[in-house]
CSV table of C-alpha atoms in Angstrom, one decimal:
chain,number,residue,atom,x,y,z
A,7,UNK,CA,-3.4,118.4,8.3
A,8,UNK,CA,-3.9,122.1,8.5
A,9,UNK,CA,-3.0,125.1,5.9
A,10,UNK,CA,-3.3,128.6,5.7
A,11,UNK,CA,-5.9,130.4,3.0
A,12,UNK,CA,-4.3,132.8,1.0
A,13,UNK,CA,-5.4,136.3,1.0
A,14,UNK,CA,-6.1,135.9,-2.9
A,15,UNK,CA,-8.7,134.1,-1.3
A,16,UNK,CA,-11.9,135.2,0.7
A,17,UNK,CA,-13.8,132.3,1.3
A,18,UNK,CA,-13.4,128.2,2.4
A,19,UNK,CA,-16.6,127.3,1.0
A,20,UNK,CA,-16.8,125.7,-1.9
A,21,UNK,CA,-17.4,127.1,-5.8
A,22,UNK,CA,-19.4,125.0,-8.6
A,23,UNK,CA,-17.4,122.1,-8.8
A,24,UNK,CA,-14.5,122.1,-5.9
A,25,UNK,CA,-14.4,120.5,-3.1
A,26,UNK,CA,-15.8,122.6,0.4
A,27,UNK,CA,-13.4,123.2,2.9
A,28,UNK,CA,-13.5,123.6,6.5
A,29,UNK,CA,-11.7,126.6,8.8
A,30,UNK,CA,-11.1,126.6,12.4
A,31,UNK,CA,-10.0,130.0,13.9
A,32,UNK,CA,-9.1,130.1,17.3
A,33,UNK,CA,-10.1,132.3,20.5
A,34,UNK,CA,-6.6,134.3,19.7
A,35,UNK,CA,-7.4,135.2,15.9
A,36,UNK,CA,-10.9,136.1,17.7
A,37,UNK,CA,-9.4,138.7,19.7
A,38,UNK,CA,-7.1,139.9,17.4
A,39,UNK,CA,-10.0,140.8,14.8
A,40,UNK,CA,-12.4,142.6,17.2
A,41,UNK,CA,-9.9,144.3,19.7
A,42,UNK,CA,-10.7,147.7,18.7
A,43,UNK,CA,-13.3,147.8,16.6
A,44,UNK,CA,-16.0,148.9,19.2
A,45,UNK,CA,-17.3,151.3,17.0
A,46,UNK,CA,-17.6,149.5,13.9
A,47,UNK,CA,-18.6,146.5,16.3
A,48,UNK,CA,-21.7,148.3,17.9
A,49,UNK,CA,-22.9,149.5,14.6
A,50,UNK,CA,-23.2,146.2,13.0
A,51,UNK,CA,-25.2,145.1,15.7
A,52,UNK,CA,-27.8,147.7,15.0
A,53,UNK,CA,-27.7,146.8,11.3
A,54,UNK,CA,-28.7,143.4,12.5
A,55,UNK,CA,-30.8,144.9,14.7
A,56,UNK,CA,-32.9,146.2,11.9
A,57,UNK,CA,-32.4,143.3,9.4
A,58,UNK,CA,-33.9,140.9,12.4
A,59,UNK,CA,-36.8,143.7,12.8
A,60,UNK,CA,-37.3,143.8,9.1
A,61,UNK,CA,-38.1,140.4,8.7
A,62,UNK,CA,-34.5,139.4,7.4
A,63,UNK,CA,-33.3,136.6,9.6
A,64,UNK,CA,-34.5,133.1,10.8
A,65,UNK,CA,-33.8,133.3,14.6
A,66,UNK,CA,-35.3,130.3,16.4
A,67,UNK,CA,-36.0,129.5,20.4
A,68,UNK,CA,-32.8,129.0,22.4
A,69,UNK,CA,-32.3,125.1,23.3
A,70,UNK,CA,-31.4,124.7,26.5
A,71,UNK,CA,-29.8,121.2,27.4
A,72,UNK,CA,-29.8,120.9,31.7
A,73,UNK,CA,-28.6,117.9,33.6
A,74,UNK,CA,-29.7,116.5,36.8
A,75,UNK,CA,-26.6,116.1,37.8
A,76,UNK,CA,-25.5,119.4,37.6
A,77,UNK,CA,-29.0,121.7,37.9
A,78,UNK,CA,-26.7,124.8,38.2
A,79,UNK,CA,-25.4,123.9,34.8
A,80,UNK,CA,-26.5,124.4,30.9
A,81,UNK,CA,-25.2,124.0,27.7
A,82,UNK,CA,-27.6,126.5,25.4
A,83,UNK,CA,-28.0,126.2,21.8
A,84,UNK,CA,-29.0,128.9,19.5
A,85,UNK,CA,-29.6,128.4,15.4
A,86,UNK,CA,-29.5,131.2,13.3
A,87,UNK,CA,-30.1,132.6,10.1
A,88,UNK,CA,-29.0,136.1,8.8
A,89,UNK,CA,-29.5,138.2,5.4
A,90,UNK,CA,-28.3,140.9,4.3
A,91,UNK,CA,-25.0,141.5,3.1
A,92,UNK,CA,-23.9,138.8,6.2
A,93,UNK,CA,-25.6,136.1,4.2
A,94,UNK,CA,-25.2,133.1,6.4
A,95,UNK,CA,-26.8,130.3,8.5
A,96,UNK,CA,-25.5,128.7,11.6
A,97,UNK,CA,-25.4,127.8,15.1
A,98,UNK,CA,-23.8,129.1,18.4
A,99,UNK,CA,-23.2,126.5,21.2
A,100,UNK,CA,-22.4,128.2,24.3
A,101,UNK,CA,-22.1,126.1,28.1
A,102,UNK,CA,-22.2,128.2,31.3
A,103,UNK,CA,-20.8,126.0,34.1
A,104,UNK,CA,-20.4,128.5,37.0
A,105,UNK,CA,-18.9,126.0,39.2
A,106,UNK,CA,-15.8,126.2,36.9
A,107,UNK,CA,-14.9,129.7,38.3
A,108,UNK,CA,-14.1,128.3,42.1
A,109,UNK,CA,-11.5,126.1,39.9
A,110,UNK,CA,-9.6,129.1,38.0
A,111,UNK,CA,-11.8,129.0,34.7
A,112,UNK,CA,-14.2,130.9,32.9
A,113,UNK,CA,-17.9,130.2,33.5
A,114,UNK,CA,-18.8,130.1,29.7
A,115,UNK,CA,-17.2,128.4,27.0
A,116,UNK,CA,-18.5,128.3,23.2
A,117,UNK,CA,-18.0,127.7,19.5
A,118,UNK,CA,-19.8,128.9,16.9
A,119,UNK,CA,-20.3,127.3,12.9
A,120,UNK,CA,-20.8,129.2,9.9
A,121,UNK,CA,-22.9,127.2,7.3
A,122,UNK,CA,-22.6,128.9,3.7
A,123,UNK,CA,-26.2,130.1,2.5
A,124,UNK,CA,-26.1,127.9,-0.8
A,125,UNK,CA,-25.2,124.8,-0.1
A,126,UNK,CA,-25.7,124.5,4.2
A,127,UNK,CA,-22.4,122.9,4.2
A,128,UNK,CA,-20.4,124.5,7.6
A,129,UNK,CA,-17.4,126.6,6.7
A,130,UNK,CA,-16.2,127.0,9.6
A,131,UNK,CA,-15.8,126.7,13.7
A,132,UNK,CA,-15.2,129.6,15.5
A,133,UNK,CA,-14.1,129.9,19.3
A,134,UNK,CA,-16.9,132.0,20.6
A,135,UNK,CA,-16.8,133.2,24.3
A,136,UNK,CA,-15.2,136.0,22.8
A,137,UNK,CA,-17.6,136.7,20.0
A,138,UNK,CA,-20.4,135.8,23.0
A,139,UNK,CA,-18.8,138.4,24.8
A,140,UNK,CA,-18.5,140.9,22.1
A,141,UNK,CA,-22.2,141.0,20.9
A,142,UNK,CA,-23.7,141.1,24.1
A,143,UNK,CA,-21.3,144.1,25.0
A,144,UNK,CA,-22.1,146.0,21.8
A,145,UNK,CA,-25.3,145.2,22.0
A,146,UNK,CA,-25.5,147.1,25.5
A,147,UNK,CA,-24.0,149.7,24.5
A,148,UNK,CA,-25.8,150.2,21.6
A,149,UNK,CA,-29.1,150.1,24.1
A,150,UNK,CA,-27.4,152.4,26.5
A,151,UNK,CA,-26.6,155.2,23.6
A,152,UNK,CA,-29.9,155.0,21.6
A,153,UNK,CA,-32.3,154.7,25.5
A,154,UNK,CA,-30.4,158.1,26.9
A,155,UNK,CA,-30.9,160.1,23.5
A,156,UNK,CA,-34.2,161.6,25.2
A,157,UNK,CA,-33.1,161.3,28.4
A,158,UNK,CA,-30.2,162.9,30.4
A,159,UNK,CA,-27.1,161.1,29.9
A,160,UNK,CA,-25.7,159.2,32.4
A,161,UNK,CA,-22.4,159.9,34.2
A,162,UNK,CA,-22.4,157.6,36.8
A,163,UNK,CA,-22.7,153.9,36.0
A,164,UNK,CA,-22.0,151.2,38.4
A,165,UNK,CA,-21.7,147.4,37.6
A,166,UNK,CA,-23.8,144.5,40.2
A,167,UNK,CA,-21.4,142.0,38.6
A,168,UNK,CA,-17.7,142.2,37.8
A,169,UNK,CA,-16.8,139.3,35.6
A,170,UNK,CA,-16.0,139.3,31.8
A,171,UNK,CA,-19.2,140.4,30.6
A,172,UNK,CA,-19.3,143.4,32.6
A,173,UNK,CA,-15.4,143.6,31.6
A,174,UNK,CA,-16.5,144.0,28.3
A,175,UNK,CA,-19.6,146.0,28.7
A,176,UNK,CA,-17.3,149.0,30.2
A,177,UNK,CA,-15.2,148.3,27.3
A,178,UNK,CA,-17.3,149.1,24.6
A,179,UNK,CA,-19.2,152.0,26.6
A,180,UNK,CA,-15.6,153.6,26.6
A,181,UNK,CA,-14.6,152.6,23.3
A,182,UNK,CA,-18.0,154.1,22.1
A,183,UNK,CA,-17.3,157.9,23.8
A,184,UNK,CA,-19.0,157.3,26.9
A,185,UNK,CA,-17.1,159.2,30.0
A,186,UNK,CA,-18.3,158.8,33.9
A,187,UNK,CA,-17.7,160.7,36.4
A,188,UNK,CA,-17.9,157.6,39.2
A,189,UNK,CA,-18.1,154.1,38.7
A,190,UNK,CA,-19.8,151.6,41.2
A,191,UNK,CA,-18.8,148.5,41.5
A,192,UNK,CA,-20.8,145.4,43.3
A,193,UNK,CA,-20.0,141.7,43.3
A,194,UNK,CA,-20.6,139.1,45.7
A,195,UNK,CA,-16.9,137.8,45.0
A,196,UNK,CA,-14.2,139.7,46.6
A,197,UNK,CA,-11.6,138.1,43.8
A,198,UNK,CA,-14.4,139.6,40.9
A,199,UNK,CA,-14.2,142.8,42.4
A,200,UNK,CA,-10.6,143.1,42.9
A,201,UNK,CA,-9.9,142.2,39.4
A,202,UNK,CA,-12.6,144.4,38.2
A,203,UNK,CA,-11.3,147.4,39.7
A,204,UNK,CA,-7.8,146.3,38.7
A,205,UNK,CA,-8.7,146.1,34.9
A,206,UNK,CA,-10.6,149.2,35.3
A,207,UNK,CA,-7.2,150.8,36.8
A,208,UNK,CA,-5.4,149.7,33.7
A,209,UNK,CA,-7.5,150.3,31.3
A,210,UNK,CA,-7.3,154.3,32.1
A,211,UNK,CA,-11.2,154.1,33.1
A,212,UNK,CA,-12.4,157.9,33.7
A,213,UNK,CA,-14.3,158.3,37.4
A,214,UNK,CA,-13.9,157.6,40.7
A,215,UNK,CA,-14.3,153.8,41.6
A,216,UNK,CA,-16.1,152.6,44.4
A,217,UNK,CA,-16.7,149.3,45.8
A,218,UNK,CA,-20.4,148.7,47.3
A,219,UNK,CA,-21.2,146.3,50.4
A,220,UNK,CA,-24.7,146.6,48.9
A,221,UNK,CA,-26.3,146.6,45.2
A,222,UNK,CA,-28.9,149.1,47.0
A,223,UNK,CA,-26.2,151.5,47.8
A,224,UNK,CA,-24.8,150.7,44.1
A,225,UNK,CA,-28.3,151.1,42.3
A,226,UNK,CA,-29.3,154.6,44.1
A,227,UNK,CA,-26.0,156.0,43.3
A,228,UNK,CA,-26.0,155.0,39.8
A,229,UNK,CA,-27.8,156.8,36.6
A,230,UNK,CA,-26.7,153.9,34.7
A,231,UNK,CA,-27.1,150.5,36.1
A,232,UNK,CA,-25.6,147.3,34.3
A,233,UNK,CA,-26.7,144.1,35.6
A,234,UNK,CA,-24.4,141.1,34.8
A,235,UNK,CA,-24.3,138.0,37.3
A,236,UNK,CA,-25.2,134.5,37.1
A,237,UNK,CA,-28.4,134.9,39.2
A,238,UNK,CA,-31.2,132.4,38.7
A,239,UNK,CA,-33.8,134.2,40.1
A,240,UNK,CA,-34.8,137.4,41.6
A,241,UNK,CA,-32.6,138.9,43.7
A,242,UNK,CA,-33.6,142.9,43.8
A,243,UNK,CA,-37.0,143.5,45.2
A,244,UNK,CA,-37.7,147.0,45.8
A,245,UNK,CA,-38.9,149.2,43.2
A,246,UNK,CA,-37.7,152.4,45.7
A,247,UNK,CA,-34.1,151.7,44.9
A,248,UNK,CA,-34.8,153.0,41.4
A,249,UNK,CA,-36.9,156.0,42.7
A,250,UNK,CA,-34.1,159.0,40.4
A,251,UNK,CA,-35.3,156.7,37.3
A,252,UNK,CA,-32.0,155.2,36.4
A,253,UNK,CA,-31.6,153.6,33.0
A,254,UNK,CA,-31.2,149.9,33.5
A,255,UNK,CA,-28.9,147.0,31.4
A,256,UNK,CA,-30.3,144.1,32.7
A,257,UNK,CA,-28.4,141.9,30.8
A,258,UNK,CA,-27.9,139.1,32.9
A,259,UNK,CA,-32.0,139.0,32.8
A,260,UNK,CA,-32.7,137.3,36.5
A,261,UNK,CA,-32.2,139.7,38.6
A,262,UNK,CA,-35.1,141.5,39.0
A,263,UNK,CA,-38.3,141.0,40.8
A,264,UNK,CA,-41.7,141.6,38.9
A,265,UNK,CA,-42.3,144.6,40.7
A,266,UNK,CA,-39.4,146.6,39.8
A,267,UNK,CA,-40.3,146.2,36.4
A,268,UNK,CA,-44.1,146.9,36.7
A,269,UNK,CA,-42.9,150.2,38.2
A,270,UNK,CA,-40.8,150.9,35.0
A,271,UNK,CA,-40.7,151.4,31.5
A,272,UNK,CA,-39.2,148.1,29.8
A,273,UNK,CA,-37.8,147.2,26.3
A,274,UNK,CA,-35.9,144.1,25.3
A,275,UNK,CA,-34.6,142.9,22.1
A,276,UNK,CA,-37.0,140.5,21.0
A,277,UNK,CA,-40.4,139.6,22.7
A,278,UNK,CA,-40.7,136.2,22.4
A,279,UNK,CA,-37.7,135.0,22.9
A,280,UNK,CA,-37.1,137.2,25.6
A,281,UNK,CA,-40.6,136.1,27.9
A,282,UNK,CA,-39.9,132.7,28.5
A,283,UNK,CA,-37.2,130.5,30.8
A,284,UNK,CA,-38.5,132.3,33.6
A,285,UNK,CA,-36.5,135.2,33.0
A,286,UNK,CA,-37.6,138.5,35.0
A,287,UNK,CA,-40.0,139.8,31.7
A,288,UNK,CA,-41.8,136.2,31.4
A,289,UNK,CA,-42.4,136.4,35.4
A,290,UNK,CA,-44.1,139.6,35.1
A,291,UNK,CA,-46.2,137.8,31.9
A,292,UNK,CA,-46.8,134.8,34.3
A,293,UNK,CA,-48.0,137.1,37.2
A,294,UNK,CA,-50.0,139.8,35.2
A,295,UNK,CA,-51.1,137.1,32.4
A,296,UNK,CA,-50.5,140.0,29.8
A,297,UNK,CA,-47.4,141.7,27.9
A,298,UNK,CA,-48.7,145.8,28.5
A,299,UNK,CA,-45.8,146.2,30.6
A,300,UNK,CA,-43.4,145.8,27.4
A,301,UNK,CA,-42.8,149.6,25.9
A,302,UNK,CA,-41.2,147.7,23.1
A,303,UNK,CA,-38.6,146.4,21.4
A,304,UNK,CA,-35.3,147.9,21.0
A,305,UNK,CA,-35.5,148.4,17.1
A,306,UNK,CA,-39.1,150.1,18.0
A,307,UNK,CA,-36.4,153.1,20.0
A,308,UNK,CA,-34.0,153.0,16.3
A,309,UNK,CA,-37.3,153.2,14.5
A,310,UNK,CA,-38.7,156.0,16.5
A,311,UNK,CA,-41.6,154.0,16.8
A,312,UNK,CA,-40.8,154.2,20.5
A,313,UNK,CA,-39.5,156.1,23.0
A,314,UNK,CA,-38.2,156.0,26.7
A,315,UNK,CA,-40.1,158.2,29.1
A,316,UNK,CA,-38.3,160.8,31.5
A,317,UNK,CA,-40.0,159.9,34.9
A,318,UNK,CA,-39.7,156.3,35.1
A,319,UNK,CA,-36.6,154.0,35.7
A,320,UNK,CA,-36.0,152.3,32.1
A,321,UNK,CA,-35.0,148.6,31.6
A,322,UNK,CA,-33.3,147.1,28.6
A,323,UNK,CA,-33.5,143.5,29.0
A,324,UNK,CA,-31.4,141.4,26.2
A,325,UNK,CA,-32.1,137.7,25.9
A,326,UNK,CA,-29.2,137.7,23.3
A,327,UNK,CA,-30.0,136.7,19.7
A,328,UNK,CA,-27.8,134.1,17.7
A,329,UNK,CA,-27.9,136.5,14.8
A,330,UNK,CA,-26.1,138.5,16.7
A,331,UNK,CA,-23.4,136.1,16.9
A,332,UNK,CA,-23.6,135.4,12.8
A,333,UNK,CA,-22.9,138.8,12.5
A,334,UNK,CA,-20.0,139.1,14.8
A,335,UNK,CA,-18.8,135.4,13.9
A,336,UNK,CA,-18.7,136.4,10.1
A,337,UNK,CA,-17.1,139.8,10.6
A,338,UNK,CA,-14.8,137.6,12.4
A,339,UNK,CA,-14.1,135.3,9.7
A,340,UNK,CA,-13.7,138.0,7.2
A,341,UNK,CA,-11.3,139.5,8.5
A,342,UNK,CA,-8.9,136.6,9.0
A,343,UNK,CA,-10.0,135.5,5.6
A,344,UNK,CA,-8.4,138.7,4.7
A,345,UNK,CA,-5.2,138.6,6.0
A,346,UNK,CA,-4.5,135.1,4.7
A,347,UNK,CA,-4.7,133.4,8.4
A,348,UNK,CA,-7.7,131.1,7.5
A,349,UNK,CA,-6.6,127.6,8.8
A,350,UNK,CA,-8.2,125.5,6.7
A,351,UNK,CA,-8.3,121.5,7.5
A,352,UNK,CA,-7.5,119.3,4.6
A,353,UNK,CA,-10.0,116.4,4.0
A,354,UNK,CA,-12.4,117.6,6.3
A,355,UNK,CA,-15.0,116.5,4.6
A,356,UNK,CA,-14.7,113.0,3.2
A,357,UNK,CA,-17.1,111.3,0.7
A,358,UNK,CA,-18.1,113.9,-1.5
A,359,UNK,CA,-19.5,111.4,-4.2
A,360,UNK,CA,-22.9,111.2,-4.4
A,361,UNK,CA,-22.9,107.3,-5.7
A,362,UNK,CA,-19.8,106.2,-4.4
């Protein structure tokens, strides 16, 4: 059985001496509390930002469960723990199938639980492709607006991948000021692309779009280049297609070959978890057998402890941080707490006596 929380009401975990109760908020409330809110959205990922770079968070290696069955397959797990005023623990369990997209579905599909700080009991389950979605799109932003601040801004972007990542990517550049003169479009898919370009059509995007046949043709004509596939491995090679020093979100992490990042300035968002599962960074680390081609991290560039140089192509490369998904999952949460639409599940939690 399943009831609302009242409004009077701001949280489902438990008090001294009450029971603790359980929320489930679907991929609809989801939407409907970050739809938006890309503003607000981008700047709590920088406060996290700065609470993980200040010590203030518990954010340990990604699990990644494979099968043998299915080596294009994973399911990823990622633990978390935040402070500040977020105050919460939990974990984000995310699956990337990409075979599902041949049958009509998503690639990705997630949940995410809240554990309350005190007592580690979960409060809640969240649907999370959403929230997925949502912090790595603010978080690109976010890298896109503080990496240009001592550059030239860019006004022409172009997207090599056009499914809901990159979807909501352009979304939070435009909900965050950004303007383009022309946007690029690339995508192996023909059915990406055209739905790409048709949200891009509704959505009122400024620019002229254009479809590439190539990423090359994409990447020289781009200031601003956002990588989002589902490439396992290197598939751009030649540092000359970045030769007018383009700034770079490589979110989707495999895309690029050692030696177009040797030839460029490179931050990411945290360095250890970002240089390993052979992502483009932790090649470079394998080949060279040190880290000096890291400039730093991206909370170096909000410290000021870093800076992007002017005549070199400059690459953010995100390996996505579940604190990042606390923070978004709890904002979440709040907010439905809020208006009263916490569905809480009665009896969730059974024995509660200690002897019986």
């Amino acid at each position: 059985m399943t009831h609302l929380l009242s409004s009077a009401t701001q949280r489902a975990v438990p008090h001294p001496g009450s029971a603790p109760s359980f929320a489930v908020i679907s991929g609809a409330q989801v939407q409907e509390a970050l739809t938006g809110h890309e503003k607000e959205l981008v700047a709590l990922v920088e406060t996290t930002y700065r609470l993980h770079g200040a010590g203030d968070s518990v954010n340990p290696p990604s699990y990644f469960l494979r099968f043998p069955d299915r080596p294009t397959a994973r399911i990823i797990a990622l633990p978390a723990s935040l402070g500040g005023s977020v105050h919460v623990d939990g974990v984000k369990w995310i699956s990337s199938f990409p075979e599902n997209v041949s049958a009509g579905l998503p690639r990705a599909s997630a949940v995410l639980i809240l554990n309350d700080h005190d007592t580690g009991y979960p409060f809640a389950c969240l649907e999370s492709s959403v929230i997925s979605a949502t912090r790595t799109a603010a978080s690109a932003a976010l890298a896109a607006d503080w990496l240009s601040r001592t550059r030239s801004r860019p006004t022409r972007v172009g997207f090599v991948g056009t499914g809901l990542i990159a979807r909501y990517i352009h979304t939070f550049l435009a909900g965050t000021g950004w303007t383009f003169d022309a946007v690029g479009v690339h995508d192996l898919s023909t059915d990406s692309t055209a739905g790409f370009c048709g949200y891009l059509k509704e959505s009122g995007a400024t620019g002229q779009v254009t479809v590439h046949d190539s990423a090359e043709d994409l990447i020289r004509s781009s200031d601003l280049v956002v990588f989002a596939t589902v490439a396992g491995r290197p598939h751009i090679t030649a540092p000359a297609w970045f030769a007018h020093d383009p700034l770079v979100l490589h979110v989707s992490l495999r895309d690029l070959a050692p030696e177009v990042l040797l030839a460029s300035a490179n931050f990411v968002d945290d360095v250890e978890h970002c240089l390993k599962a052979d992502t483009s960074p932790h090649l470079v680390e394998q080949q060279t057998g040190n880290r000096d081609f890291l400039n730093g991290t991206l909370n170096d560039v909000l410290l000021g402890r870093a800076a992007p140089p002017h005549d070199r192509p400059v690459i953010f490369s995100p390996f996505g941080l579940g604190v990042l998904d606390l923070a978004v999952g709890k904002y979440v949460y709040d907010q439905v707490a809020r208006a009263g639409q916490l569905r809480l599940i009665d009896d969730f939690f059974h024995d509660l006596r200690r002897y019986g």
